[in-house]
CSV table of C-alpha atoms and ligand atoms in Angstrom, one decimal:
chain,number,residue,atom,x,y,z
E,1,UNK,CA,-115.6,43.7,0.5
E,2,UNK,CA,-112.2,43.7,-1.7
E,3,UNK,CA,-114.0,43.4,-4.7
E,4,UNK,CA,-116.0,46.3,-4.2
E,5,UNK,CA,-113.0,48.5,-3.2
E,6,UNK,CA,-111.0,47.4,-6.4
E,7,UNK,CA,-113.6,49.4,-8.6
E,8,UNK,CA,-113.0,52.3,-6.7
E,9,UNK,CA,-110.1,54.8,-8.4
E,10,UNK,CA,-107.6,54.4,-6.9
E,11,UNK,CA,-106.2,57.9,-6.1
E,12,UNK,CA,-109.4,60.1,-5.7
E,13,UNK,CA,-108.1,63.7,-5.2
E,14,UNK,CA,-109.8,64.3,-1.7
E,15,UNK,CA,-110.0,68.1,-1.4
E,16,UNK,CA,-109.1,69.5,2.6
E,17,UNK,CA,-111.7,68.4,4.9
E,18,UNK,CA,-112.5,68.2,8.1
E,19,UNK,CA,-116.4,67.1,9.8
E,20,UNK,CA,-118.0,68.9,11.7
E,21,UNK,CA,-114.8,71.2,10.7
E,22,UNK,CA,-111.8,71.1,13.6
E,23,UNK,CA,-113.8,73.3,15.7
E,24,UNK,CA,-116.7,71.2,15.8
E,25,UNK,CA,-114.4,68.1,16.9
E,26,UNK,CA,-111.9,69.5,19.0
E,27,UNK,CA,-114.5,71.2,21.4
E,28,UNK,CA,-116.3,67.3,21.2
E,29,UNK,CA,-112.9,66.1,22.3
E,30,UNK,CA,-112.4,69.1,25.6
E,31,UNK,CA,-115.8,68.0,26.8
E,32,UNK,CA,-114.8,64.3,26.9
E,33,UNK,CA,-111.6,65.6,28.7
E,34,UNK,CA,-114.0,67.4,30.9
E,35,UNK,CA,-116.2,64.1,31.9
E,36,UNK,CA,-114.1,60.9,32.3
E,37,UNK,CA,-113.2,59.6,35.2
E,38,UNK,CA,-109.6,59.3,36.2
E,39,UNK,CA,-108.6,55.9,34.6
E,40,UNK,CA,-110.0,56.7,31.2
E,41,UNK,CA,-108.1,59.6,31.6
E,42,UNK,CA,-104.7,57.5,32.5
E,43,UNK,CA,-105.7,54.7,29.9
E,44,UNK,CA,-106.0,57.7,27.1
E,45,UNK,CA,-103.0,59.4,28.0
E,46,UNK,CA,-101.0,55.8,28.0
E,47,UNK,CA,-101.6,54.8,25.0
E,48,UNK,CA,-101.7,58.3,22.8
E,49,UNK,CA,-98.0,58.8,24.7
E,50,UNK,CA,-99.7,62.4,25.6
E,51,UNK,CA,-100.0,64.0,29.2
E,52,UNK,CA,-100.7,67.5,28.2
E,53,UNK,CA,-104.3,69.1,29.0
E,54,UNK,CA,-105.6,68.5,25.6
E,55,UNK,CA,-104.8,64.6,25.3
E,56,UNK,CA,-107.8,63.7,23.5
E,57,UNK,CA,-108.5,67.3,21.3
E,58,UNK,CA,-104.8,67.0,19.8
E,59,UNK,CA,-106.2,63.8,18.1
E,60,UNK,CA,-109.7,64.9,17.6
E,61,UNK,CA,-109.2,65.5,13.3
E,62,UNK,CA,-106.9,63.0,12.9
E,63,UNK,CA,-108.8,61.0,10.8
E,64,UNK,CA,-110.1,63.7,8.6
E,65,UNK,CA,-106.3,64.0,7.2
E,66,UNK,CA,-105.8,60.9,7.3
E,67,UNK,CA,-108.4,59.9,5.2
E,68,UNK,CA,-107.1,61.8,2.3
E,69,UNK,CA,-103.5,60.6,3.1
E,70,UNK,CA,-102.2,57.4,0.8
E,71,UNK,CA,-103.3,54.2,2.9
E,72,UNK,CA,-105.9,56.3,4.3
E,73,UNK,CA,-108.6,56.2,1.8
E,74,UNK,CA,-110.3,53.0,2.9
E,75,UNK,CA,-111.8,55.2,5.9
E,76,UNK,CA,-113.2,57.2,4.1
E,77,UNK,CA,-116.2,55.4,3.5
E,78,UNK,CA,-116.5,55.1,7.5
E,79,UNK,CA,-117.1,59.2,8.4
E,80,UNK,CA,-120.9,58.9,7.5
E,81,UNK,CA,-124.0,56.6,6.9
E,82,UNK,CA,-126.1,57.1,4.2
E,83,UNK,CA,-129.3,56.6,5.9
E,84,UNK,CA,-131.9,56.0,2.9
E,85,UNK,CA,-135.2,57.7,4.5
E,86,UNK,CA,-136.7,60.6,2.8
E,87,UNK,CA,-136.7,63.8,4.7
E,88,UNK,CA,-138.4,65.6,5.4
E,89,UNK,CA,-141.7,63.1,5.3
E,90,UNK,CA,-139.6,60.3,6.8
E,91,UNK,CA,-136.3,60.2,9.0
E,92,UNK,CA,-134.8,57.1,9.9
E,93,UNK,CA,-131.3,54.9,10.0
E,94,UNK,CA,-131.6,51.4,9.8
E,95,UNK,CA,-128.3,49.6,10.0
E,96,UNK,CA,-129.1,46.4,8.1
E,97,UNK,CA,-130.0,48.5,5.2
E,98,UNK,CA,-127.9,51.9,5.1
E,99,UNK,CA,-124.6,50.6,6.1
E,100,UNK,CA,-122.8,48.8,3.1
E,101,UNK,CA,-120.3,45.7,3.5
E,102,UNK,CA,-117.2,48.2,2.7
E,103,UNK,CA,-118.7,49.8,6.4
E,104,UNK,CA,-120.0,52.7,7.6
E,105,UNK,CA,-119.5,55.1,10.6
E,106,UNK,CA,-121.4,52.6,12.8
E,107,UNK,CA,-119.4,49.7,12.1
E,108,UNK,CA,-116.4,51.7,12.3
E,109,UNK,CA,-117.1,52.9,15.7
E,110,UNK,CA,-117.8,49.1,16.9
E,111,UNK,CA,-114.5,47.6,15.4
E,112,UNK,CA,-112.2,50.6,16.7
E,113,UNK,CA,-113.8,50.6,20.0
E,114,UNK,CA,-112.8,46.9,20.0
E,115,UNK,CA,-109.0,47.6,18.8
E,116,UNK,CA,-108.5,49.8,21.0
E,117,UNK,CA,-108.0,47.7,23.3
E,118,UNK,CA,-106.5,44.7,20.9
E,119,UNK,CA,-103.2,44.7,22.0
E,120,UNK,CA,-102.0,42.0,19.7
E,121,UNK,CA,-102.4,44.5,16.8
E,122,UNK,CA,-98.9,46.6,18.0
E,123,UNK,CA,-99.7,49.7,19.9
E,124,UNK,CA,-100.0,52.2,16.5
E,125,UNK,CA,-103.4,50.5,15.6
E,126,UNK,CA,-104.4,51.0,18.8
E,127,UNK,CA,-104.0,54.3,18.8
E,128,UNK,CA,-105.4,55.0,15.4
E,129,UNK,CA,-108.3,53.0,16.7
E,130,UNK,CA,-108.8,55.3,19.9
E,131,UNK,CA,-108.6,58.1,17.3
E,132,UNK,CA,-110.9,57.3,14.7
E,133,UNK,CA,-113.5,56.2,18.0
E,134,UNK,CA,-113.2,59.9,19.0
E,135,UNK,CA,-113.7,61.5,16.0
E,136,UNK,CA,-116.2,59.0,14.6
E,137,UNK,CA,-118.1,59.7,17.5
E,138,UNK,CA,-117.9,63.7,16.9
E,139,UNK,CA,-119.2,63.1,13.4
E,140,UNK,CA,-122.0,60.7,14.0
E,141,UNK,CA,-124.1,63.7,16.0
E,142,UNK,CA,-123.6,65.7,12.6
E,143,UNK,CA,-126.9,65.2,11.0
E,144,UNK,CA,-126.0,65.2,7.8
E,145,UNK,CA,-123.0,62.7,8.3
E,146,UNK,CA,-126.1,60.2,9.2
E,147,UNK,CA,-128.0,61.0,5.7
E,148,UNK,CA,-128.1,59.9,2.0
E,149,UNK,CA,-130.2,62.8,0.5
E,150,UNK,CA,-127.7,64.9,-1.7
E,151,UNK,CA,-124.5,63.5,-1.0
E,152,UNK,CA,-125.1,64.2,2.6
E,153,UNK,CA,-126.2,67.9,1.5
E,154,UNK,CA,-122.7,68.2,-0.2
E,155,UNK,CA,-125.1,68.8,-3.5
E,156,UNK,CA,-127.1,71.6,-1.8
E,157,UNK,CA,-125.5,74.3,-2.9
E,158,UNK,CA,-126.3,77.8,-0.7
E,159,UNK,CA,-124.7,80.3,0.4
E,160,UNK,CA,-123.4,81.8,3.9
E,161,UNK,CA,-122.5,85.3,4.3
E,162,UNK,CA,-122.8,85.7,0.5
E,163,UNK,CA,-120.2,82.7,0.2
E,164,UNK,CA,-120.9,79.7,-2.0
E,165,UNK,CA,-121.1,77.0,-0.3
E,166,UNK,CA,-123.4,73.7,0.5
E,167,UNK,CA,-125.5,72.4,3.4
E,168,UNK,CA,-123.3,69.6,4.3
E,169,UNK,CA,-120.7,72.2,4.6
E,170,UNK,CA,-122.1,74.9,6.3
E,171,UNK,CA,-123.5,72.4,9.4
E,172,UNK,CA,-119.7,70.9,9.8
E,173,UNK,CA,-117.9,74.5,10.1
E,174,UNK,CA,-119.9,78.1,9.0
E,175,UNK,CA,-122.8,77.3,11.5
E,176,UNK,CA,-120.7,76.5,14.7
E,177,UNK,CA,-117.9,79.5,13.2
E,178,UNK,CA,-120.6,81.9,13.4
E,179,UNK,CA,-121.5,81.1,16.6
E,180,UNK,CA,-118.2,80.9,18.0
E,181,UNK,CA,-115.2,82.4,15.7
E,182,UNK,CA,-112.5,80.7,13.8
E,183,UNK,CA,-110.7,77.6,14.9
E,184,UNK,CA,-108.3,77.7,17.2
E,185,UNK,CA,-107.4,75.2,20.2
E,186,UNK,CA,-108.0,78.0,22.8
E,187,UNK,CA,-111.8,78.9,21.3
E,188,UNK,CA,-112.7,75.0,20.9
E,189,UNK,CA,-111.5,75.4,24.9
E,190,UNK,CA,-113.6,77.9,25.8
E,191,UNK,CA,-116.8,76.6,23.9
E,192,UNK,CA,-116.2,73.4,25.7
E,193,UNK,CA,-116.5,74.3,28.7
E,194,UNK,CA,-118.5,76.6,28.7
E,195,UNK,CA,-120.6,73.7,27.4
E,196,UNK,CA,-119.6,71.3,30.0
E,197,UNK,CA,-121.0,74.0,32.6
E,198,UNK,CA,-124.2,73.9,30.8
E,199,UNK,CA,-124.9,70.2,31.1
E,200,UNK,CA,-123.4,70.3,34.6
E,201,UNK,CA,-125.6,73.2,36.0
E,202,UNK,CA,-127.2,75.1,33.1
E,203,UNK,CA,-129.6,74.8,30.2
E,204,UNK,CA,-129.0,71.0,29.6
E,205,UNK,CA,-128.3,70.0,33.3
E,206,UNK,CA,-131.9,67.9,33.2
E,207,UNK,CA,-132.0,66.1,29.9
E,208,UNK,CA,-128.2,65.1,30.2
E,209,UNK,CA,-129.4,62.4,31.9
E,210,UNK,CA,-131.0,61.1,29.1
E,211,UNK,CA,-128.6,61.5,26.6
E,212,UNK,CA,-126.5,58.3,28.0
E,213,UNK,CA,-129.9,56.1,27.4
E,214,UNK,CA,-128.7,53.1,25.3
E,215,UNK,CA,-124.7,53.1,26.4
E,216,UNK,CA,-123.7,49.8,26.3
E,217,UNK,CA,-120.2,48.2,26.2
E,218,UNK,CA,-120.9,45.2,24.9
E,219,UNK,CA,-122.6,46.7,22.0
E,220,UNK,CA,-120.8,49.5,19.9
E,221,UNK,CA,-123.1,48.9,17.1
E,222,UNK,CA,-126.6,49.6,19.2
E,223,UNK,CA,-125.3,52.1,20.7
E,224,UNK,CA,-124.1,54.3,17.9
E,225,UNK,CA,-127.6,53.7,16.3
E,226,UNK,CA,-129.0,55.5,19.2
E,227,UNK,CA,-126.6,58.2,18.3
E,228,UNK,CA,-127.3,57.8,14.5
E,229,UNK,CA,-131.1,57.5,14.7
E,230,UNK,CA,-130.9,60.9,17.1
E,231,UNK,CA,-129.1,63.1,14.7
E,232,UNK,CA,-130.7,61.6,12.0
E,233,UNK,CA,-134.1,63.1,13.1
E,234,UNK,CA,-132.7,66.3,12.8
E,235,UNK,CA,-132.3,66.5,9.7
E,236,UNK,CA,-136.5,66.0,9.5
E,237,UNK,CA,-136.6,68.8,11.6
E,238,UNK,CA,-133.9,71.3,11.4
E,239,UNK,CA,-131.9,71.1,8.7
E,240,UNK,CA,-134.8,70.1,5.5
E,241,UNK,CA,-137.9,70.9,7.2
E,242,UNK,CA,-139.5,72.1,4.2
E,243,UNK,CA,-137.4,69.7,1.8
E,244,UNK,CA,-133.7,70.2,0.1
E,245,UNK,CA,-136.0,72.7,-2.7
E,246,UNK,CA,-136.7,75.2,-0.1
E,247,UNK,CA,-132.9,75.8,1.0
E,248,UNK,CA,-131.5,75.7,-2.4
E,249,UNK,CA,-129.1,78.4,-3.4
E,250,UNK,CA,-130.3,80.5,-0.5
E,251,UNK,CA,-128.6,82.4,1.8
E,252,UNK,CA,-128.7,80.9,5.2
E,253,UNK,CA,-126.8,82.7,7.5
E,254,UNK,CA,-130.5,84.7,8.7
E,255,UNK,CA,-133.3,82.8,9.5
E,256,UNK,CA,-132.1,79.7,9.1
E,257,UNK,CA,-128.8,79.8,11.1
E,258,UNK,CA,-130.9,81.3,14.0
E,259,UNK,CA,-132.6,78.0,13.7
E,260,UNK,CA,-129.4,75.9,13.4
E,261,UNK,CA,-127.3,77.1,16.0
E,262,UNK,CA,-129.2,75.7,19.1
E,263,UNK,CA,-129.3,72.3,17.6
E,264,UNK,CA,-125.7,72.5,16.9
E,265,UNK,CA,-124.8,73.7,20.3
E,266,UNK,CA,-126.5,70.7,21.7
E,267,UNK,CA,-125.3,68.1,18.9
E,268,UNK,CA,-122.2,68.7,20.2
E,269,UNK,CA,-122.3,68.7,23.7
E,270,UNK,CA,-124.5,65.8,23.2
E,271,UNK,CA,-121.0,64.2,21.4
E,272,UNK,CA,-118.8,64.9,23.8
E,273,UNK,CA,-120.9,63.9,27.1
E,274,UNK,CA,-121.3,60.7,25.4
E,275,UNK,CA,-118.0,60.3,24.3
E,276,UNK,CA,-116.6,60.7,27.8
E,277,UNK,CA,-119.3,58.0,28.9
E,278,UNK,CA,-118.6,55.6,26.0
E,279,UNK,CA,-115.0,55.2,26.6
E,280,UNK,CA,-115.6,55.0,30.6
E,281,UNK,CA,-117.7,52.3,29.5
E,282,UNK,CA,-115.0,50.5,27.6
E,283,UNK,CA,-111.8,51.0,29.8
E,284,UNK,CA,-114.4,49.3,32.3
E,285,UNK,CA,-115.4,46.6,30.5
E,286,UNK,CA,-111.9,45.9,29.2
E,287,UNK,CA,-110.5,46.0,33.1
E,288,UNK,CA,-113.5,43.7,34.0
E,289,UNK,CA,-113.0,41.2,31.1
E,290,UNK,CA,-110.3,41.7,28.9
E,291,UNK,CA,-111.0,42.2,25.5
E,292,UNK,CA,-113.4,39.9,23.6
E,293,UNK,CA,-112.6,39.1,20.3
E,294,UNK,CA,-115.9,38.9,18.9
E,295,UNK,CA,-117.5,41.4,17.2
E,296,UNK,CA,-120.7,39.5,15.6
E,297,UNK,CA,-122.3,42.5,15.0
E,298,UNK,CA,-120.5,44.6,12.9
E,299,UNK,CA,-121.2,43.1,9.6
E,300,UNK,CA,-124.3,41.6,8.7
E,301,UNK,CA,-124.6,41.9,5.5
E,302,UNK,CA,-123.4,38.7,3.0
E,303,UNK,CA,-124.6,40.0,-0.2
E,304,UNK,CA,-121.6,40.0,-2.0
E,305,UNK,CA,-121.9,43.3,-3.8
E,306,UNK,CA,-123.6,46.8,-3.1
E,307,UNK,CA,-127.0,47.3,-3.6
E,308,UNK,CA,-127.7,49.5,-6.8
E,309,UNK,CA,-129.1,52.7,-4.5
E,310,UNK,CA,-126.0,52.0,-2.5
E,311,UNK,CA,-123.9,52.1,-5.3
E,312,UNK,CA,-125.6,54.9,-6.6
E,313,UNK,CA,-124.7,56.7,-3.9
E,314,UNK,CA,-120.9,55.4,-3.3
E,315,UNK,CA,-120.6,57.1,-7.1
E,316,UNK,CA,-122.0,60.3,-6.5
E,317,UNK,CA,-119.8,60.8,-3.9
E,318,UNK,CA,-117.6,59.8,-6.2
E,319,UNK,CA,-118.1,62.0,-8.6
E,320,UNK,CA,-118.3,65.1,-6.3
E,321,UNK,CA,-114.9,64.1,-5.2
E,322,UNK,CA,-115.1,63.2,-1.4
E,323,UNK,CA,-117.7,63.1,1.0
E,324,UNK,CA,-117.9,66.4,2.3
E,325,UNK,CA,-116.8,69.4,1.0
E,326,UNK,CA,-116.4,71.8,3.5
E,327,UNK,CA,-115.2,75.0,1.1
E,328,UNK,CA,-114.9,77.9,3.9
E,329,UNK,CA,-112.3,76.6,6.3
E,330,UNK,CA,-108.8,76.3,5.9
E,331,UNK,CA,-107.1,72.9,6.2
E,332,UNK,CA,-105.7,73.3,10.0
E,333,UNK,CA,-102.4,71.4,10.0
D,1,NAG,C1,-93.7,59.8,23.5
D,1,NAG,O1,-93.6,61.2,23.5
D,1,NAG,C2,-92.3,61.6,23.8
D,1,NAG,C3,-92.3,63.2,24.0
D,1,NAG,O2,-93.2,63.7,23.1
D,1,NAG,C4,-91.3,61.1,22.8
D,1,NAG,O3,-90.0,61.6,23.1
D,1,NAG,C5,-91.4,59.6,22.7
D,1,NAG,O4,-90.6,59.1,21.7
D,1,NAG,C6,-92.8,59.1,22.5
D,1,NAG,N1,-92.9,57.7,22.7
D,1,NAG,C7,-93.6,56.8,21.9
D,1,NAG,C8,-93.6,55.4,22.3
D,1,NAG,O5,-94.2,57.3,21.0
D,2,NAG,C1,-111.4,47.0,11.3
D,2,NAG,O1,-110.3,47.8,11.3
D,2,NAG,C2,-109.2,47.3,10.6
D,2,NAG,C3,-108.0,48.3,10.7
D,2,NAG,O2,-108.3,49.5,10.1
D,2,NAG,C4,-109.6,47.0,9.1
D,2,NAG,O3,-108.5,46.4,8.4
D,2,NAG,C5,-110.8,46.1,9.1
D,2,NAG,O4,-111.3,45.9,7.8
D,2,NAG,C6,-111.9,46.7,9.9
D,2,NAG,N1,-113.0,45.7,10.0
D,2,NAG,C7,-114.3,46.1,9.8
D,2,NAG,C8,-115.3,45.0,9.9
D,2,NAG,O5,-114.6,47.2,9.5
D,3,NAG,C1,-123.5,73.6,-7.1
D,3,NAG,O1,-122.2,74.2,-7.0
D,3,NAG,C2,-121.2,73.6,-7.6
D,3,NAG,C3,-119.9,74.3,-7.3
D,3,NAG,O2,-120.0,75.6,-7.5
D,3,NAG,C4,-121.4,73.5,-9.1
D,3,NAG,O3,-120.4,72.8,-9.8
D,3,NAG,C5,-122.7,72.8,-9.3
D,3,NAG,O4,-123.1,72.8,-10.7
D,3,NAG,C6,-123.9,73.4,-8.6
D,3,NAG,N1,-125.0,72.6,-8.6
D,3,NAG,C7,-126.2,73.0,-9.1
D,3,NAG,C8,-127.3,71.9,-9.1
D,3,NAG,O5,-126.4,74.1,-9.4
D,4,NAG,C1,-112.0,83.7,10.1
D,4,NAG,O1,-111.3,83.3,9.0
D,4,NAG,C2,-111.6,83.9,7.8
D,4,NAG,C3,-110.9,83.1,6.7
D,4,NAG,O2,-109.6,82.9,7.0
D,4,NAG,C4,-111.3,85.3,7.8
D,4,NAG,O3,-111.7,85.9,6.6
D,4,NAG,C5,-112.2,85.9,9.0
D,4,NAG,O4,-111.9,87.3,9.1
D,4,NAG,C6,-111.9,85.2,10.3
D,4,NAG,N1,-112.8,85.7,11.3
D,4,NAG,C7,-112.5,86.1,12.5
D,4,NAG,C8,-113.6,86.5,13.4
D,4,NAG,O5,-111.3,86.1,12.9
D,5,NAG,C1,-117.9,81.2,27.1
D,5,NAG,O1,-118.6,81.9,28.0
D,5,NAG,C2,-118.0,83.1,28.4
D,5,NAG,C3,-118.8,83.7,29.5
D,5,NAG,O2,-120.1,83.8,29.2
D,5,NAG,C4,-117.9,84.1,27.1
D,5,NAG,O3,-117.3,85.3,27.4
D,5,NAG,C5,-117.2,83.3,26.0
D,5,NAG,O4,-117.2,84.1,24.8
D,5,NAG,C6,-117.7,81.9,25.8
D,5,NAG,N1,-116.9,81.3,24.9
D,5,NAG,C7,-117.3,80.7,23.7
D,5,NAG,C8,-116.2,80.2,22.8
D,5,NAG,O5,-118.5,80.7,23.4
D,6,ZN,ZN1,-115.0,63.0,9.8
């Protein structure tokens, strides 16, 4: 693992970014807010040393600056998977093979689900690791966070209301800006629960219910596939139905967004539901048992360097300097 991240540069300039942009991940956070139960809610507000009604979305793009920040860049790497299918014949994530021994967004979520309850590590790790598990969680339902193909779509170039810009891009902030308007804390608000009244009473009241299938505390890394496999197969179906050719330097704020916008909508509801019933989960399990030290799954690999494809891809993001490249928003800060 070190020896990889010594050939790495060691100051890559990380232009501003932000997954599934600050809307995206601040509305995740308001729906969480909206679902947990009352000692989640305590156990949050404890250790992020913040009782204000937006306890979990103040903290929701944390990780997205801090991954540019010095000391930061070794989480970079854990914002995405790069699932090697090839849509849109074949979708699929499979963790033994996509995520690499420096780690991946799956891992990630396993070991700060973990910390965040480790209080032997002093209580700022803890609440970096509560923050990453919120945000890492936001990203995973991204579909192209959980994709190889084209740097994650960041080599896709299109453009959105005549703007140049790429796929990656477009899903984390122009798709869900469209929809909704610009950032702000009090739109993310509004979206939120407006989605929260939707999986309560509306549109997703019935399939809800399925969307906590595979929530298990005592595995972070199985349950995150779920999530990964889920988004994953969206980009099959939504985002490169017809292949990475047929979107290629067109304009996709028409057709296509019409197409894009539903899935989005429920990608991240989808997040936030299951965010709220992830860390109920955990503040259980940790009241029940303490926390367990033992986290066997979250590296399997022993090989003791990357596999070429992987490496392949580790340098093309690389070389496109960053792993997402989300040109339209402003850094929010
Ligand atoms: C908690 O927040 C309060 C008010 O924002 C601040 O004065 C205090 O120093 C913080 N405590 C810790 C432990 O961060
Ligand atoms: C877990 O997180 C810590 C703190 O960020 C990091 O040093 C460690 O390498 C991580 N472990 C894995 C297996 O990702
Ligand atoms: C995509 O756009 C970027 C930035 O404008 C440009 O540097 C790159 O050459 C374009 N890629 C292709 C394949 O046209
Ligand atoms: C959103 O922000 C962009 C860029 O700052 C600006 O051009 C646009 O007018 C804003 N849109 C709305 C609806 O406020
Ligand atoms: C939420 O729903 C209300 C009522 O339908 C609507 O006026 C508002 O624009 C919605 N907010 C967002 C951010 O979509
Ligand atoms: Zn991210």
């Amino acid at each position: 693992m070190a020896s990889f991240k010594a050939l790495l540069p060691l100051a890559v300039a990380l232009p501003a970014v932000n997954a599934w942009g600050s809307l995206g991940h601040t509305t995740v956070a308001y729906i969480a807010q909206n679902f947990v139960c009352d000692k989640t809610a305590k156990f949050a507000q404890r250790l992020l040393n913040d009782t204000s009604k937006a306890y979990l979305a103040n903290v929701a793009t944390w990780a997205d600056s801090y991954r540019s920040e010095p000391g930061g860049q070794f989480s970079s790497v854990y914002h995405y998977i790069d699932a090697l299918d090839s849509p849109p014949k074949s979708c699929n994530v499979d963790y033994e093979r996509d995520c690499s021994e420096e780690g991946c967004i799956v891992s990630a979520f396993a070991n700060y689900s973990s910390r965040a309850f480790q209080q032997d590590i002093g209580i700022v790790e803890q609440q970096k690791a509560l923050k990453w598990v919120i945000h890492f969680t936001g990203d995973i339902h991204q579909p192209l966070h959980v994709e190889n193909i084209a740097v994650g779509g960041n080599l896709i170039n299109v453009t959105f209301n005549g703007a140049k810009t790429n796929l990656h891009s477009i899903w984390d902030t122009a798709i869900p800006q469209k929809a909704i308007g610009n950032f702000s804390q009090a739109n993310a608000l509004s979206w939120a629960n407006n989605l929260t009244s939707e999986i309560k009473h509306g549109q997703y009241k019935k399939e809800s219910r399925t969307w906590l299938r595979g929530i298990d505390a005592d595995d972070a890394v199985d349950t995150s596939m779920v999530w990964a496999r889920d988004a994953n197969k969206l980009v099959c179906t939504t985002v490169i139905p017809n292949g990475p050719d047929a979107v290629f330097a067109q304009e996709l704020s028409g057709a296509y967004y019409e197409t894009a916008i539903p899935v989005v909508k429920k990608q991240i509801a989808k997040a936030g539901y299951r965010l709220a019933a992830w860390l109920d989960a955990v503040v259980e399990e940790a009241e029940k048992h303490g926390h367990k030290h033992e986290n066997s799954k979250i590296v399997k690999r022993n090989e003791p360097k990357l596999e070429p494809w992987m490496e392949e891809a580790r340098q093309a993001r690389r070389d496109f300097g960053g792993d997402c490249g989300c040109g339209l928003e402003e850094h929010v800060h």
